[in-house]
mmCIF file of C-alpha atoms in Angstrom:
data_model
loop_
_atom_site.group_PDB
_atom_site.id
_atom_site.type_symbol
_atom_site.label_atom_id
_atom_site.label_comp_id
_atom_site.label_asym_id
_atom_site.label_seq_id
_atom_site.Cartn_x
_atom_site.Cartn_y
_atom_site.Cartn_z
ATOM 1 C CA UNK A 30 0.023 -0.007 0.227
ATOM 2 C CA UNK A 31 1.543 3.372 -0.810
ATOM 3 C CA UNK A 32 0.504 6.172 0.740
ATOM 4 C CA UNK A 33 1.255 9.336 -0.672
ATOM 5 C CA UNK A 34 2.172 12.548 2.096
ATOM 6 C CA UNK A 35 -0.354 15.328 1.716
ATOM 7 C CA UNK A 36 2.744 17.481 0.845
ATOM 8 C CA UNK A 37 4.664 17.623 -2.494
ATOM 9 C CA UNK A 38 7.965 15.417 -1.687
ATOM 10 C CA UNK A 39 9.871 12.749 -3.384
ATOM 11 C CA UNK A 40 11.038 11.257 0.242
ATOM 12 C CA UNK A 41 9.764 7.708 0.820
ATOM 13 C CA UNK A 42 9.959 5.349 3.362
ATOM 14 C CA UNK A 43 9.615 1.334 2.938
ATOM 15 C CA UNK A 44 8.453 0.109 5.883
ATOM 16 C CA UNK A 45 9.011 -3.703 6.391
ATOM 17 C CA UNK A 46 6.901 -5.959 9.345
ATOM 18 C CA UNK A 47 8.038 -8.861 11.405
ATOM 19 C CA UNK A 48 7.134 -12.272 10.983
ATOM 20 C CA UNK A 49 3.855 -13.583 11.391
ATOM 21 C CA UNK A 50 2.314 -9.402 10.478
ATOM 22 C CA UNK A 51 1.666 -7.811 7.669
ATOM 23 C CA UNK A 52 1.237 -4.639 6.268
ATOM 24 C CA UNK A 53 -1.324 -3.045 8.589
ATOM 25 C CA UNK A 54 1.683 -3.292 11.358
ATOM 26 C CA UNK A 55 2.992 0.152 9.556
ATOM 27 C CA UNK A 56 0.089 1.919 10.738
ATOM 28 C CA UNK A 57 1.755 2.266 13.945
ATOM 29 C CA UNK A 58 4.632 4.479 12.206
ATOM 30 C CA UNK A 59 2.631 6.197 9.488
ATOM 31 C CA UNK A 60 2.364 9.856 11.428
ATOM 32 C CA UNK A 61 5.981 9.438 12.180
ATOM 33 C CA UNK A 62 6.985 9.599 8.311
ATOM 34 C CA UNK A 63 3.698 11.628 7.218
ATOM 35 C CA UNK A 64 4.678 14.731 9.535
ATOM 36 C CA UNK A 65 8.936 14.252 8.809
ATOM 37 C CA UNK A 66 7.953 14.896 4.709
ATOM 38 C CA UNK A 67 8.022 11.080 3.643
ATOM 39 C CA UNK A 68 5.346 9.216 1.506
ATOM 40 C CA UNK A 69 5.182 5.622 2.808
ATOM 41 C CA UNK A 70 5.556 2.024 1.427
ATOM 42 C CA UNK A 71 3.435 -0.490 3.506
ATOM 43 C CA UNK A 72 4.368 -3.396 1.949
ATOM 44 C CA UNK A 73 3.077 -7.770 2.928
ATOM 45 C CA UNK A 74 6.435 -9.917 2.698
ATOM 46 C CA UNK A 75 6.175 -13.142 1.124
ATOM 47 C CA UNK A 76 3.981 -15.690 2.585
ATOM 48 C CA UNK A 77 2.398 -12.764 4.576
ATOM 49 C CA UNK A 78 -0.699 -10.630 3.953
ATOM 50 C CA UNK A 79 -1.760 -10.540 0.490
ATOM 51 C CA UNK A 80 1.645 -11.936 -0.607
ATOM 52 C CA UNK A 81 2.482 -15.150 -2.813
ATOM 53 C CA UNK A 82 4.604 -17.616 -1.593
ATOM 54 C CA UNK A 83 4.123 -20.148 0.849
ATOM 55 C CA UNK A 84 7.347 -20.372 2.799
ATOM 56 C CA UNK A 85 9.533 -17.691 4.992
ATOM 57 C CA UNK A 86 13.259 -17.534 4.542
ATOM 58 C CA UNK A 87 13.517 -14.942 7.371
ATOM 59 C CA UNK A 88 15.063 -12.343 5.324
ATOM 60 C CA UNK A 89 17.545 -14.535 2.434
ATOM 61 C CA UNK A 90 14.907 -14.341 -0.030
ATOM 62 C CA UNK A 91 12.952 -11.519 1.040
ATOM 63 C CA UNK A 92 16.137 -9.193 0.574
ATOM 64 C CA UNK A 93 15.432 -9.561 -3.159
ATOM 65 C CA UNK A 94 11.421 -8.303 -2.655
ATOM 66 C CA UNK A 95 12.890 -5.206 -0.938
ATOM 67 C CA UNK A 96 15.205 -4.307 -4.329
ATOM 68 C CA UNK A 97 12.447 -4.962 -6.174
ATOM 69 C CA UNK A 98 10.116 -2.108 -4.454
ATOM 70 C CA UNK A 99 13.002 0.083 -4.772
ATOM 71 C CA UNK A 100 13.363 -0.418 -8.550
ATOM 72 C CA UNK A 101 9.296 0.704 -8.403
ATOM 73 C CA UNK A 102 10.119 3.720 -6.281
ATOM 74 C CA UNK A 103 13.100 4.753 -8.621
ATOM 75 C CA UNK A 104 11.110 5.062 -11.494
ATOM 76 C CA UNK A 105 8.643 7.050 -10.102
ATOM 77 C CA UNK A 106 11.060 9.051 -8.116
ATOM 78 C CA UNK A 107 14.330 8.912 -10.245
ATOM 79 C CA UNK A 108 15.754 11.362 -7.708
ATOM 80 C CA UNK A 109 13.752 10.918 -4.630
ATOM 81 C CA UNK A 110 15.015 9.487 -1.293
ATOM 82 C CA UNK A 111 14.312 5.935 -0.062
ATOM 83 C CA UNK A 112 14.436 5.286 3.386
ATOM 84 C CA UNK A 113 13.884 1.583 4.566
ATOM 85 C CA UNK A 114 12.595 0.899 8.578
ATOM 86 C CA UNK A 115 12.544 -2.851 9.618
ATOM 87 C CA UNK A 116 10.696 -4.695 12.611
ATOM 88 C CA UNK A 117 12.245 -8.199 13.940
ATOM 89 C CA UNK A 118 12.252 -10.129 10.669
ATOM 90 C CA UNK A 119 11.716 -7.095 8.534
ATOM 91 C CA UNK A 120 14.779 -5.390 10.269
ATOM 92 C CA UNK A 121 17.172 -8.179 9.797
ATOM 93 C CA UNK A 122 15.735 -8.593 6.203
ATOM 94 C CA UNK A 123 16.564 -4.653 6.013
ATOM 95 C CA UNK A 124 20.150 -4.937 6.732
ATOM 96 C CA UNK A 125 20.586 -7.675 4.185
ATOM 97 C CA UNK A 126 19.594 -5.625 1.729
ATOM 98 C CA UNK A 127 22.117 -3.299 3.137
ATOM 99 C CA UNK A 128 25.132 -5.115 1.698
ATOM 100 C CA UNK A 129 22.621 -5.595 -1.552
ATOM 101 C CA UNK A 130 22.761 -1.699 -1.569
ATOM 102 C CA UNK A 131 26.101 -1.036 -1.215
ATOM 103 C CA UNK A 132 27.318 -0.686 -4.924
ATOM 104 C CA UNK A 133 24.207 0.843 -6.164
ATOM 105 C CA UNK A 134 23.432 3.476 -2.862
ATOM 106 C CA UNK A 135 19.825 3.580 -3.681
ATOM 107 C CA UNK A 136 19.042 3.653 0.176
ATOM 108 C CA UNK A 137 19.741 6.511 1.982
ATOM 109 C CA UNK A 138 19.491 4.888 5.453
ATOM 110 C CA UNK A 139 18.408 2.067 7.270
ATOM 111 C CA UNK A 140 15.995 2.220 10.617
ATOM 112 C CA UNK A 141 16.109 -1.275 12.132
ATOM 113 C CA UNK A 142 14.062 -2.077 15.282
ATOM 114 C CA UNK A 143 14.795 -5.262 17.251
ATOM 115 C CA UNK A 144 16.951 -7.517 14.487
ATOM 116 C CA UNK A 145 18.352 -10.693 14.930
ATOM 117 C CA UNK A 146 22.319 -10.437 14.700
ATOM 118 C CA UNK A 147 21.996 -14.265 12.952
ATOM 119 C CA UNK A 148 19.301 -16.645 12.637
ATOM 120 C CA UNK A 149 20.755 -20.013 13.278
ATOM 121 C CA UNK A 150 22.182 -18.275 16.766
ATOM 122 C CA UNK A 151 18.720 -17.028 17.802
ATOM 123 C CA UNK A 152 16.909 -20.307 17.006
ATOM 124 C CA UNK A 153 19.501 -22.304 18.975
ATOM 125 C CA UNK A 154 18.893 -19.817 21.622
ATOM 126 C CA UNK A 155 15.376 -20.001 21.804
ATOM 127 C CA UNK A 156 15.624 -23.886 21.538
ATOM 128 C CA UNK A 157 17.720 -24.073 24.593
ATOM 129 C CA UNK A 158 15.113 -22.079 26.294
ATOM 130 C CA UNK A 159 12.422 -24.734 25.828
ATOM 131 C CA UNK A 160 14.238 -28.085 25.409
ATOM 132 C CA UNK A 161 16.192 -29.157 28.750
ATOM 133 C CA UNK A 162 18.089 -31.761 26.988
ATOM 134 C CA UNK A 163 21.840 -30.358 26.101
ATOM 135 C CA UNK A 164 21.699 -32.574 22.452
ATOM 136 C CA UNK A 165 17.870 -31.814 21.029
ATOM 137 C CA UNK A 166 18.547 -28.455 19.914
ATOM 138 C CA UNK A 167 21.138 -28.598 18.194
ATOM 139 C CA UNK A 168 19.647 -32.099 16.014
ATOM 140 C CA UNK A 169 16.401 -29.988 15.529
ATOM 141 C CA UNK A 170 18.358 -27.008 14.239
ATOM 142 C CA UNK A 171 20.095 -29.428 12.127
ATOM 143 C CA UNK A 172 16.649 -30.903 10.733
ATOM 144 C CA UNK A 173 15.306 -28.175 10.393
ATOM 145 C CA UNK A 174 18.205 -26.386 8.023
ATOM 146 C CA UNK A 175 18.755 -29.428 6.179
ATOM 147 C CA UNK A 176 14.408 -29.347 5.228
ATOM 148 C CA UNK A 177 15.182 -25.467 4.128
ATOM 149 C CA UNK A 178 17.362 -26.404 2.048
ATOM 150 C CA UNK A 179 15.583 -29.130 0.475
ATOM 151 C CA UNK A 180 12.722 -27.231 0.021
ATOM 152 C CA UNK A 181 13.831 -23.579 -0.869
ATOM 153 C CA UNK A 182 17.657 -23.815 -1.388
ATOM 154 C CA UNK A 183 18.966 -21.955 1.515
ATOM 155 C CA UNK A 184 20.929 -22.703 4.807
ATOM 156 C CA UNK A 185 20.336 -21.107 7.669
ATOM 157 C CA UNK A 186 23.970 -19.839 8.073
ATOM 158 C CA UNK A 187 23.094 -17.267 5.216
ATOM 159 C CA UNK A 188 21.010 -15.637 7.333
ATOM 160 C CA UNK A 189 23.234 -13.479 8.531
ATOM 161 C CA UNK A 190 22.661 -9.591 9.094
ATOM 162 C CA UNK A 191 26.039 -9.744 11.339
ATOM 163 C CA UNK A 192 27.707 -10.755 8.242
ATOM 164 C CA UNK A 193 26.087 -8.253 5.873
ATOM 165 C CA UNK A 194 26.608 -4.819 8.093
ATOM 166 C CA UNK A 195 30.437 -5.489 8.227
ATOM 167 C CA UNK A 196 30.363 -4.377 4.051
ATOM 168 C CA UNK A 197 27.697 -1.762 4.807
ATOM 169 C CA UNK A 198 28.640 1.919 4.618
ATOM 170 C CA UNK A 199 24.909 3.308 4.433
ATOM 171 C CA UNK A 200 23.932 4.676 8.155
ATOM 172 C CA UNK A 201 22.467 2.766 10.563
ATOM 173 C CA UNK A 202 20.098 3.443 13.272
ATOM 174 C CA UNK A 203 19.535 0.002 15.631
ATOM 175 C CA UNK A 204 16.295 0.552 18.121
ATOM 176 C CA UNK A 205 16.157 -2.815 20.702
ATOM 177 C CA UNK A 206 14.366 -3.276 23.924
ATOM 178 C CA UNK A 207 16.480 -3.653 27.195
ATOM 179 C CA UNK A 208 14.303 -6.591 28.519
ATOM 180 C CA UNK A 209 13.417 -8.057 24.980
ATOM 181 C CA UNK A 210 13.627 -12.049 25.682
ATOM 182 C CA UNK A 211 12.500 -13.073 21.900
ATOM 183 C CA UNK A 212 15.640 -11.625 20.690
ATOM 184 C CA UNK A 213 18.170 -10.484 23.335
ATOM 185 C CA UNK A 214 19.276 -6.976 23.635
ATOM 186 C CA UNK A 215 22.850 -8.502 23.040
ATOM 187 C CA UNK A 216 22.590 -9.135 19.418
ATOM 188 C CA UNK A 217 21.959 -5.454 18.842
ATOM 189 C CA UNK A 218 25.162 -4.687 20.837
ATOM 190 C CA UNK A 219 26.528 -7.217 18.667
ATOM 191 C CA UNK A 220 25.381 -6.091 15.180
ATOM 192 C CA UNK A 221 26.473 -1.960 15.843
ATOM 193 C CA UNK A 222 29.899 -3.520 16.923
ATOM 194 C CA UNK A 223 29.714 -4.929 13.709
ATOM 195 C CA UNK A 224 28.658 -2.457 11.497
ATOM 196 C CA UNK A 225 31.135 -0.709 8.850
ATOM 197 C CA UNK A 226 29.677 2.606 8.682
ATOM 198 C CA UNK A 227 28.025 5.401 10.209
ATOM 199 C CA UNK A 228 25.911 3.675 13.112
ATOM 200 C CA UNK A 229 23.623 4.333 15.794
ATOM 201 C CA UNK A 230 22.186 2.544 18.997
ATOM 202 C CA UNK A 231 18.947 3.408 20.967
ATOM 203 C CA UNK A 232 18.051 1.095 23.640
ATOM 204 C CA UNK A 233 14.753 1.283 25.213
ATOM 205 C CA UNK A 234 14.879 0.951 29.297
ATOM 206 C CA UNK A 235 12.253 -1.992 30.037
ATOM 207 C CA UNK A 236 10.918 -2.325 27.289
ATOM 208 C CA UNK A 237 9.941 -6.027 25.434
ATOM 209 C CA UNK A 238 10.388 -6.765 21.660
ATOM 210 C CA UNK A 239 9.502 -4.498 19.023
ATOM 211 C CA UNK A 240 7.919 -2.183 21.508
ATOM 212 C CA UNK A 241 9.532 1.161 22.001
ATOM 213 C CA UNK A 242 7.137 2.859 19.679
ATOM 214 C CA UNK A 243 4.536 1.847 22.186
ATOM 215 C CA UNK A 244 6.615 2.336 25.268
ATOM 216 C CA UNK A 245 8.110 5.483 24.936
ATOM 217 C CA UNK A 246 6.374 7.119 21.356
ATOM 218 C CA UNK A 247 8.194 10.303 22.111
ATOM 219 C CA UNK A 248 11.654 9.070 22.660
ATOM 220 C CA UNK A 249 11.197 6.925 19.763
ATOM 221 C CA UNK A 250 9.893 9.480 17.349
ATOM 222 C CA UNK A 251 12.527 11.465 18.705
ATOM 223 C CA UNK A 252 15.713 9.274 17.758
ATOM 224 C CA UNK A 253 14.197 8.053 14.551
ATOM 225 C CA UNK A 254 13.687 12.062 13.212
ATOM 226 C CA UNK A 255 17.371 13.048 14.871
ATOM 227 C CA UNK A 256 19.016 10.316 12.976
ATOM 228 C CA UNK A 257 17.095 11.156 9.502
ATOM 229 C CA UNK A 258 18.118 14.715 10.010
ATOM 230 C CA UNK A 259 21.495 13.787 10.400
ATOM 231 C CA UNK A 260 21.480 11.481 7.285
ATOM 232 C CA UNK A 261 20.386 14.543 5.292
ATOM 233 C CA UNK A 262 23.024 16.959 6.248
ATOM 234 C CA UNK A 263 25.535 14.795 6.243
ATOM 235 C CA UNK A 264 27.320 12.326 4.076
ATOM 236 C CA UNK A 265 28.220 8.956 5.597
ATOM 237 C CA UNK A 266 31.891 9.639 6.203
ATOM 238 C CA UNK A 267 31.317 12.724 7.948
ATOM 239 C CA UNK A 268 28.263 11.078 10.059
ATOM 240 C CA UNK A 269 29.777 8.964 13.424
ATOM 241 C CA UNK A 270 31.709 6.714 14.530
#
């Protein structure tokens, strides 16, 4: 769904939702971006909402879908500014896309809210939370990995945003809840440390998974707006360490 700003602008945000959600999740962010002068493109990830496909690949193939949406925007706004805001799985997808975009530089900035550093580690961590036997998590992970390769020709080890960002020079803002029990804040810190280019990390205290905008909307919006302002005022080499 493409939502045109009431003001004439060629700036657009692509919003990428999390697993089990759809483009309606982006409604919570509309006021922020419309007020800041952006059009907003809300999309359904593959196998979600009204999008086609029956399998979720946790960002591996989804990053190519993002590039297709950027193609569409580039055709309509050749000189326009594009930013990507991802939430949870959408944030991880955005970071993997950033590596793809490193040469083209069609995206001005990325905002990653509650991204996982690598999917394999996340699965292992979650499995150990629910399975007490030491060996079972690794056995189940190997089985699931084999099934993913058999059906979709990718492996969990290839879903590693932390590897992608080590080659990314486009500015990235990381947002994360301190009390996130699904994707621990340590993963945000790991991503931040690995990022090659300009970067910023904001941790929301006493906040669960991807809930920063609900727990502290004013602080969330202020952090995002300031980050975008700096990105628009300075080029990546002068941004921040």
